[in-house]
Amino acid sequence: MHGAQADSGAAAGRRWKALAALAALALLLHAGALGGIDWAWPQREVPPLPAPLMQVRAMAEVPVAVATATPPSAQRVAEAAPAVASPVVQRPAALRQVVPVQPAVVTAAASPTPPTPEPAASVTEDSIPHYRTRPPPAVTLRYDLQRGQLHGQGELQWRPGPEGYELRLEGRIAGLAVLTQISRGGFDESGLAPLRFTDRRVRRPLAAANFQREAGKITFSGPQTEYPLHAGAQDRLSWMIQLGAIVAAEPGLGVAGAKVVLFVSGAHGDAGAWAFRCIGSEAVESRAGSVATIRFKREPRGPYDTTVEVWLDPQRHHLPVRATLRAGPNDDGLDLRLLDMDTTP
């Protein structure tokens, strides 16, 4: 009798030990997933290859008055800055309206009709057109963040001011910061003009790209690689604001079939031309309901190049309602879906 009870107790002890071991293994696997995933936008790129490009018709620049700026702390909400068509540094306009807001009509040097497609050309750094821009006012966008089966929260803070801008993206999973990217810079005749881009991911050292404007080159904190600093060049975070600013100033580029080409640099020695093709209008479901957006897609140039899709809201200064990025066919990708928007400085 006592022997049977002892055997039963020993078996129960073994079962509890087995369950404890499985629980510990699950925690280790979860921690390994957080540490091993590339939480930043996918970084691998391939050398530029020919890709279709709709040539943009050259237009004479029309002088536009540069708006003066009021510090974000002086107002609660914002209105969009005017389109950039002058070599003078642009100053974002004062913050005065609450979203949702219908952006003001661009009158200076605006395209009267959608661009007419022309014969295709190769996407190269030398073929990147010059665009007018209309950056949005200060805003904080909060997203549902998904990487594979893991969910968390993402927050994008856009802070323009009289001395320049700061753009910050932070992603968290279960309270752990898995991704922090920061772009700082100013404004010029091409829109956003980044000076420094930093990228920090969980369990990895900070990496940076430096836009040396006086020297005319892009350098990096790690690799000795250098790139020429092309007019309108962006980093892997600032493009999210620059693309919308271009479409806000040139509505003809927001129609199906149109293309916007940007030179984009990461923080790990990677850079190249990104061609965004407009897919057209598309509804995106959000916490606030269905949002009418304009969808753009950046097609990869190789098997492990970065595929990008972004959905811009024309009723809210062409800010990104959703964005997805993937590196290769087997990559789970990173998906951001808007939860809410705050225009309080």
GROMACS .gro file of C-alpha atoms in nm:
model
  345
    1MET     CA    1   0.000   0.000   0.000
    2HIS     CA    2   0.267   0.241   0.107
    3GLY     CA    3   0.479   0.134  -0.189
    4ALA     CA    4   0.196   0.213  -0.437
    5GLN     CA    5   0.147   0.557  -0.284
    6ALA     CA    6   0.519   0.626  -0.310
    7ASP     CA    7   0.521   0.522  -0.677
    8SER     CA    8   0.220   0.746  -0.745
    9GLY     CA    9   0.389   1.040  -0.572
   10ALA     CA   10   0.709   0.988  -0.768
   11ALA     CA   11   0.516   0.978  -1.098
   12ALA     CA   12   0.335   1.301  -1.013
   13GLY     CA   13   0.668   1.465  -0.929
   14ARG     CA   14   0.810   1.361  -1.265
   15ARG     CA   15   0.505   1.507  -1.446
   16TRP     CA   16   0.542   1.843  -1.268
   17LYS     CA   17   0.914   1.854  -1.352
   18ALA     CA   18   0.834   1.783  -1.719
   19LEU     CA   19   0.574   2.064  -1.730
   20ALA     CA   20   0.818   2.306  -1.567
   21ALA     CA   21   1.083   2.218  -1.824
   22LEU     CA   22   0.839   2.277  -2.112
   23ALA     CA   23   0.741   2.617  -1.966
   24ALA     CA   24   1.106   2.719  -1.934
   25LEU     CA   25   1.170   2.609  -2.293
   26ALA     CA   26   0.876   2.819  -2.418
   27LEU     CA   27   1.013   3.128  -2.239
   28LEU     CA   28   1.357   3.072  -2.390
   29LEU     CA   29   1.212   3.033  -2.739
   30HIS     CA   30   1.008   3.354  -2.696
   31ALA     CA   31   1.313   3.548  -2.581
   32GLY     CA   32   1.515   3.406  -2.867
   33ALA     CA   33   1.248   3.515  -3.115
   34LEU     CA   34   1.255   3.872  -2.986
   35GLY     CA   35   1.632   3.885  -2.995
   36GLY     CA   36   1.684   3.708  -3.326
   37ILE     CA   37   1.430   3.891  -3.541
   38ASP     CA   38   1.546   4.180  -3.756
   39TRP     CA   39   1.307   4.435  -3.609
   40ALA     CA   40   1.414   4.723  -3.826
   41TRP     CA   41   1.301   4.763  -4.182
   42PRO     CA   42   1.473   4.484  -4.380
   43GLN     CA   43   1.825   4.599  -4.463
   44ARG     CA   44   1.947   4.372  -4.742
   45GLU     CA   45   1.973   4.536  -5.081
   46VAL     CA   46   2.109   4.438  -5.421
   47PRO     CA   47   2.292   4.651  -5.679
   48PRO     CA   48   2.047   4.863  -5.884
   49LEU     CA   49   1.898   4.684  -6.183
   50PRO     CA   50   1.691   4.832  -6.466
   51ALA     CA   51   1.328   4.884  -6.368
   52PRO     CA   52   1.037   5.068  -6.531
   53LEU     CA   53   1.011   5.440  -6.461
   54MET     CA   54   0.751   5.687  -6.577
   55GLN     CA   55   0.940   5.998  -6.675
   56VAL     CA   56   0.805   6.312  -6.512
   57ARG     CA   57   0.758   6.608  -6.743
   58ALA     CA   58   1.001   6.891  -6.665
   59MET     CA   59   0.829   7.208  -6.547
   60ALA     CA   60   0.964   7.554  -6.481
   61GLU     CA   61   0.985   7.635  -6.114
   62VAL     CA   62   0.748   7.903  -5.990
   63PRO     CA   63   0.858   8.108  -5.689
   64VAL     CA   64   0.653   8.040  -5.377
   65ALA     CA   65   0.661   8.241  -5.058
   66VAL     CA   66   0.824   8.059  -4.771
   67ALA     CA   67   0.598   8.018  -4.468
   68THR     CA   68   0.718   8.142  -4.132
   69ALA     CA   69   0.696   7.899  -3.842
   70THR     CA   70   0.557   7.906  -3.494
   71PRO     CA   71   0.713   7.663  -3.242
   72PRO     CA   72   0.495   7.351  -3.191
   73SER     CA   73   0.451   7.436  -2.824
   74ALA     CA   74   0.265   7.758  -2.913
   75GLN     CA   75  -0.030   7.582  -3.077
   76ARG     CA   76  -0.228   7.260  -3.019
   77VAL     CA   77  -0.283   7.144  -3.373
   78ALA     CA   78  -0.143   7.202  -3.719
   79GLU     CA   79  -0.206   7.284  -4.081
   80ALA     CA   80   0.012   7.170  -4.368
   81ALA     CA   81   0.307   7.377  -4.487
   82PRO     CA   82   0.300   7.514  -4.844
   83ALA     CA   83   0.453   7.330  -5.136
   84VAL     CA   84   0.829   7.371  -5.166
   85ALA     CA   85   0.935   7.541  -5.490
   86SER     CA   86   1.214   7.763  -5.365
   87PRO     CA   87   1.578   7.695  -5.274
   88VAL     CA   88   1.517   7.864  -4.937
   89VAL     CA   89   1.486   7.633  -4.635
   90GLN     CA   90   1.118   7.557  -4.573
   91ARG     CA   91   0.962   7.641  -4.237
   92PRO     CA   92   0.654   7.432  -4.142
   93ALA     CA   93   0.340   7.637  -4.082
   94ALA     CA   94   0.182   7.697  -3.743
   95LEU     CA   95  -0.044   7.429  -3.594
   96ARG     CA   96  -0.409   7.531  -3.599
   97GLN     CA   97  -0.652   7.261  -3.716
   98VAL     CA   98  -0.775   6.933  -3.576
   99VAL     CA   99  -0.767   6.618  -3.788
  100PRO     CA  100  -0.939   6.493  -3.990
  101VAL     CA  101  -0.853   6.788  -4.214
  102GLN     CA  102  -0.891   6.836  -4.586
  103PRO     CA  103  -0.547   6.958  -4.702
  104ALA     CA  104  -0.552   7.300  -4.865
  105VAL     CA  105  -0.539   7.309  -5.242
  106VAL     CA  106  -0.190   7.349  -5.385
  107THR     CA  107  -0.200   7.648  -5.617
  108ALA     CA  108   0.162   7.735  -5.683
  109ALA     CA  109   0.326   7.532  -5.958
  110ALA     CA  110   0.076   7.248  -5.912
  111SER     CA  111   0.025   6.999  -6.193
  112PRO     CA  112  -0.305   7.093  -6.367
  113THR     CA  113  -0.365   6.739  -6.488
  114PRO     CA  114  -0.232   6.392  -6.401
  115PRO     CA  115   0.104   6.317  -6.567
  116THR     CA  116   0.091   6.143  -6.904
  117PRO     CA  117   0.283   5.813  -6.910
  118GLU     CA  118   0.591   5.824  -7.132
  119PRO     CA  119   0.829   5.554  -7.257
  120ALA     CA  120   0.993   5.356  -6.974
  121ALA     CA  121   1.342   5.438  -6.856
  122SER     CA  122   1.584   5.276  -6.612
  123VAL     CA  123   1.574   5.367  -6.246
  124THR     CA  124   1.915   5.512  -6.167
  125GLU     CA  125   2.036   5.768  -5.918
  126ASP     CA  126   2.083   6.019  -6.201
  127SER     CA  127   1.723   5.978  -6.322
  128ILE     CA  128   1.552   6.070  -5.992
  129PRO     CA  129   1.321   6.366  -6.061
  130HIS     CA  130   1.292   6.679  -5.851
  131TYR     CA  131   0.959   6.701  -5.667
  132ARG     CA  132   0.774   6.975  -5.487
  133THR     CA  133   0.676   6.881  -5.132
  134ARG     CA  134   0.419   6.975  -4.872
  135PRO     CA  135   0.518   6.824  -4.533
  136PRO     CA  136   0.242   6.752  -4.280
  137PRO     CA  137   0.200   6.927  -3.943
  138ALA     CA  138   0.318   6.777  -3.615
  139VAL     CA  139   0.145   6.448  -3.534
  140THR     CA  140   0.179   6.124  -3.337
  141LEU     CA  141   0.057   5.806  -3.506
  142ARG     CA  142  -0.001   5.490  -3.304
  143TYR     CA  143  -0.004   5.153  -3.477
  144ASP     CA  144  -0.069   4.787  -3.417
  145LEU     CA  145   0.270   4.629  -3.490
  146GLN     CA  146   0.302   4.273  -3.617
  147ARG     CA  147   0.613   4.067  -3.692
  148GLY     CA  148   0.517   3.712  -3.780
  149GLN     CA  149   0.302   3.576  -3.496
  150LEU     CA  150   0.414   3.846  -3.251
  151HIS     CA  151   0.202   4.157  -3.188
  152GLY     CA  152   0.287   4.482  -3.017
  153GLN     CA  153   0.254   4.858  -3.049
  154GLY     CA  154   0.430   5.105  -3.273
  155GLU     CA  155   0.444   5.483  -3.239
  156LEU     CA  156   0.557   5.731  -3.505
  157GLN     CA  157   0.625   6.086  -3.381
  158TRP     CA  158   0.668   6.363  -3.641
  159ARG     CA  159   0.792   6.694  -3.501
  160PRO     CA  160   0.870   6.970  -3.754
  161GLY     CA  161   0.989   7.306  -3.627
  162PRO     CA  162   1.164   7.628  -3.729
  163GLU     CA  163   1.508   7.472  -3.681
  164GLY     CA  164   1.433   7.142  -3.857
  165TYR     CA  165   1.253   6.818  -3.776
  166GLU     CA  166   1.273   6.501  -3.568
  167LEU     CA  167   1.098   6.179  -3.671
  168ARG     CA  168   1.096   5.885  -3.431
  169LEU     CA  169   0.957   5.532  -3.469
  170GLU     CA  170   0.945   5.298  -3.170
  171GLY     CA  171   0.813   4.943  -3.160
  172ARG     CA  172   0.738   4.747  -2.843
  173ILE     CA  173   0.644   4.385  -2.776
  174ALA     CA  174   0.522   4.297  -2.424
  175GLY     CA  175   0.673   4.622  -2.297
  176LEU     CA  176   1.016   4.554  -2.451
  177ALA     CA  177   1.151   4.809  -2.701
  178VAL     CA  178   1.247   4.596  -3.001
  179LEU     CA  179   1.295   4.879  -3.252
  180THR     CA  180   1.391   5.246  -3.226
  181GLN     CA  181   1.466   5.453  -3.535
  182ILE     CA  182   1.527   5.829  -3.535
  183SER     CA  183   1.569   6.067  -3.828
  184ARG     CA  184   1.682   6.425  -3.766
  185GLY     CA  185   1.736   6.697  -4.023
  186GLY     CA  186   1.603   7.011  -4.183
  187PHE     CA  187   1.418   7.120  -4.496
  188ASP     CA  188   1.538   7.236  -4.836
  189GLU     CA  189   1.400   7.281  -5.188
  190SER     CA  190   1.354   6.902  -5.213
  191GLY     CA  191   1.156   6.866  -4.889
  192LEU     CA  192   1.294   6.669  -4.593
  193ALA     CA  193   1.673   6.693  -4.574
  194PRO     CA  194   1.802   6.430  -4.324
  195LEU     CA  195   2.127   6.492  -4.137
  196ARG     CA  196   2.150   6.177  -3.923
  197PHE     CA  197   1.956   5.852  -3.910
  198THR     CA  198   2.000   5.604  -3.624
  199ASP     CA  199   1.871   5.249  -3.600
  200ARG     CA  200   1.868   5.050  -3.275
  201ARG     CA  201   1.725   4.700  -3.245
  202VAL     CA  202   1.695   4.462  -2.953
  203ARG     CA  203   2.030   4.296  -2.870
  204ARG     CA  204   2.210   4.487  -3.145
  205PRO     CA  205   2.433   4.794  -3.133
  206LEU     CA  206   2.316   5.130  -3.263
  207ALA     CA  207   2.392   5.195  -3.631
  208ALA     CA  208   2.385   5.534  -3.803
  209ALA     CA  209   2.389   5.703  -4.142
  210ASN     CA  210   2.528   6.057  -4.167
  211PHE     CA  211   2.414   6.289  -4.445
  212GLN     CA  212   2.718   6.517  -4.481
  213ARG     CA  213   2.564   6.795  -4.685
  214GLU     CA  214   2.869   7.018  -4.707
  215ALA     CA  215   3.083   6.725  -4.823
  216GLY     CA  216   2.804   6.595  -5.049
  217LYS     CA  217   2.815   6.235  -4.929
  218ILE     CA  218   2.645   5.976  -4.705
  219THR     CA  219   2.867   5.791  -4.457
  220PHE     CA  220   2.799   5.528  -4.192
  221SER     CA  221   2.899   5.455  -3.833
  222GLY     CA  222   3.019   5.103  -3.919
  223PRO     CA  223   3.096   5.026  -4.284
  224GLN     CA  224   3.345   5.248  -4.468
  225THR     CA  225   3.102   5.262  -4.762
  226GLU     CA  226   3.015   5.608  -4.897
  227TYR     CA  227   2.746   5.726  -5.136
  228PRO     CA  228   2.699   6.058  -5.317
  229LEU     CA  229   2.436   6.271  -5.144
  230HIS     CA  230   2.167   6.313  -5.411
  231ALA     CA  231   1.914   6.594  -5.393
  232GLY     CA  232   1.605   6.472  -5.211
  233ALA     CA  233   1.784   6.169  -5.057
  234GLN     CA  234   1.599   6.012  -4.763
  235ASP     CA  235   1.667   5.755  -4.493
  236ARG     CA  236   1.470   5.440  -4.412
  237LEU     CA  237   1.235   5.632  -4.187
  238SER     CA  238   1.202   5.980  -4.341
  239TRP     CA  239   1.071   5.837  -4.669
  240MET     CA  240   0.740   5.768  -4.491
  241ILE     CA  241   0.685   6.143  -4.453
  242GLN     CA  242   0.858   6.254  -4.774
  243LEU     CA  243   0.646   6.032  -5.001
  244GLY     CA  244   0.321   6.173  -4.861
  245ALA     CA  245   0.461   6.528  -4.881
  246ILE     CA  246   0.535   6.479  -5.251
  247VAL     CA  247   0.189   6.344  -5.332
  248ALA     CA  248   0.027   6.624  -5.129
  249ALA     CA  249   0.210   6.885  -5.341
  250GLU     CA  250   0.171   6.699  -5.672
  251PRO     CA  251  -0.170   6.526  -5.673
  252GLY     CA  252  -0.110   6.389  -6.022
  253LEU     CA  253   0.138   6.143  -5.872
  254GLY     CA  254  -0.140   5.988  -5.662
  255VAL     CA  255  -0.319   5.827  -5.957
  256ALA     CA  256  -0.286   5.462  -6.059
  257GLY     CA  257   0.023   5.401  -6.270
  258ALA     CA  258   0.219   5.707  -6.156
  259LYS     CA  259   0.561   5.664  -5.994
  260VAL     CA  260   0.767   5.846  -5.734
  261VAL     CA  261   1.140   5.769  -5.719
  262LEU     CA  262   1.348   5.840  -5.407
  263PHE     CA  263   1.710   5.774  -5.315
  264VAL     CA  264   1.691   5.593  -4.979
  265SER     CA  265   1.973   5.508  -4.739
  266GLY     CA  266   1.971   5.268  -4.446
  267ALA     CA  267   2.211   5.272  -4.150
  268HIS     CA  268   2.418   4.966  -4.247
  269GLY     CA  269   2.595   5.083  -4.562
  270ASP     CA  270   2.295   5.019  -4.789
  271ALA     CA  271   2.145   5.278  -5.025
  272GLY     CA  272   1.979   5.299  -5.365
  273ALA     CA  273   1.687   5.424  -5.573
  274TRP     CA  274   1.339   5.322  -5.457
  275ALA     CA  275   1.062   5.347  -5.718
  276PHE     CA  276   0.711   5.363  -5.568
  277ARG     CA  277   0.432   5.275  -5.810
  278CYS     CA  278   0.083   5.404  -5.732
  279ILE     CA  279  -0.163   5.112  -5.726
  280GLY     CA  280  -0.465   5.340  -5.686
  281SER     CA  281  -0.740   5.401  -5.431
  282GLU     CA  282  -0.801   5.135  -5.167
  283ALA     CA  283  -1.003   5.116  -4.845
  284VAL     CA  284  -0.815   5.020  -4.527
  285GLU     CA  285  -0.998   4.905  -4.215
  286SER     CA  286  -0.889   5.078  -3.895
  287ARG     CA  287  -1.017   5.114  -3.540
  288ALA     CA  288  -1.202   5.427  -3.651
  289GLY     CA  289  -1.362   5.246  -3.945
  290SER     CA  290  -1.287   5.226  -4.315
  291VAL     CA  291  -1.031   5.479  -4.445
  292ALA     CA  292  -1.005   5.574  -4.813
  293THR     CA  293  -0.634   5.562  -4.896
  294ILE     CA  294  -0.391   5.576  -5.188
  295ARG     CA  295  -0.176   5.264  -5.209
  296PHE     CA  296   0.187   5.267  -5.325
  297LYS     CA  297   0.421   4.972  -5.375
  298ARG     CA  298   0.797   4.954  -5.409
  299GLU     CA  299   0.882   4.646  -5.613
  300PRO     CA  300   1.200   4.453  -5.521
  301ARG     CA  301   1.487   4.447  -5.772
  302GLY     CA  302   1.617   4.111  -5.657
  303PRO     CA  303   1.515   3.804  -5.454
  304TYR     CA  304   1.619   3.956  -5.118
  305ASP     CA  305   1.556   4.322  -5.189
  306THR     CA  306   1.308   4.516  -4.977
  307THR     CA  307   0.942   4.509  -5.080
  308VAL     CA  308   0.750   4.808  -4.943
  309GLU     CA  309   0.378   4.885  -4.945
  310VAL     CA  310   0.226   5.197  -4.792
  311TRP     CA  311  -0.130   5.330  -4.775
  312LEU     CA  312  -0.158   5.712  -4.751
  313ASP     CA  313  -0.464   5.901  -4.623
  314PRO     CA  314  -0.530   6.208  -4.844
  315GLN     CA  315  -0.779   6.344  -4.588
  316ARG     CA  316  -0.508   6.354  -4.321
  317HIS     CA  317  -0.212   6.512  -4.499
  318HIS     CA  318  -0.121   6.187  -4.681
  319LEU     CA  319   0.009   6.029  -4.360
  320PRO     CA  320   0.064   5.650  -4.359
  321VAL     CA  321  -0.239   5.454  -4.238
  322ARG     CA  322  -0.061   5.125  -4.302
  323ALA     CA  323   0.291   5.018  -4.403
  324THR     CA  324   0.447   4.676  -4.468
  325LEU     CA  325   0.809   4.586  -4.542
  326ARG     CA  326   0.957   4.247  -4.633
  327ALA     CA  327   1.302   4.123  -4.736
  328GLY     CA  328   1.262   3.817  -4.956
  329PRO     CA  329   0.984   3.561  -5.004
  330ASN     CA  330   1.048   3.385  -4.670
  331ASP     CA  331   1.049   3.697  -4.455
  332ASP     CA  332   0.749   3.746  -4.222
  333GLY     CA  333   0.785   4.120  -4.269
  334LEU     CA  334   0.685   4.408  -4.048
  335ASP     CA  335   0.326   4.536  -4.060
  336LEU     CA  336   0.201   4.865  -3.911
  337ARG     CA  337  -0.175   4.938  -3.897
  338LEU     CA  338  -0.304   5.268  -3.764
  339LEU     CA  339  -0.486   5.268  -3.430
  340ASP     CA  340  -0.520   5.641  -3.369
  341MET     CA  341  -0.374   5.981  -3.453
  342ASP     CA  342  -0.293   6.267  -3.215
  343THR     CA  343  -0.217   6.623  -3.328
  344THR     CA  344  -0.147   6.758  -2.979
  345PRO     CA  345   0.212   6.893  -2.976
   0.00000   0.00000   0.00000
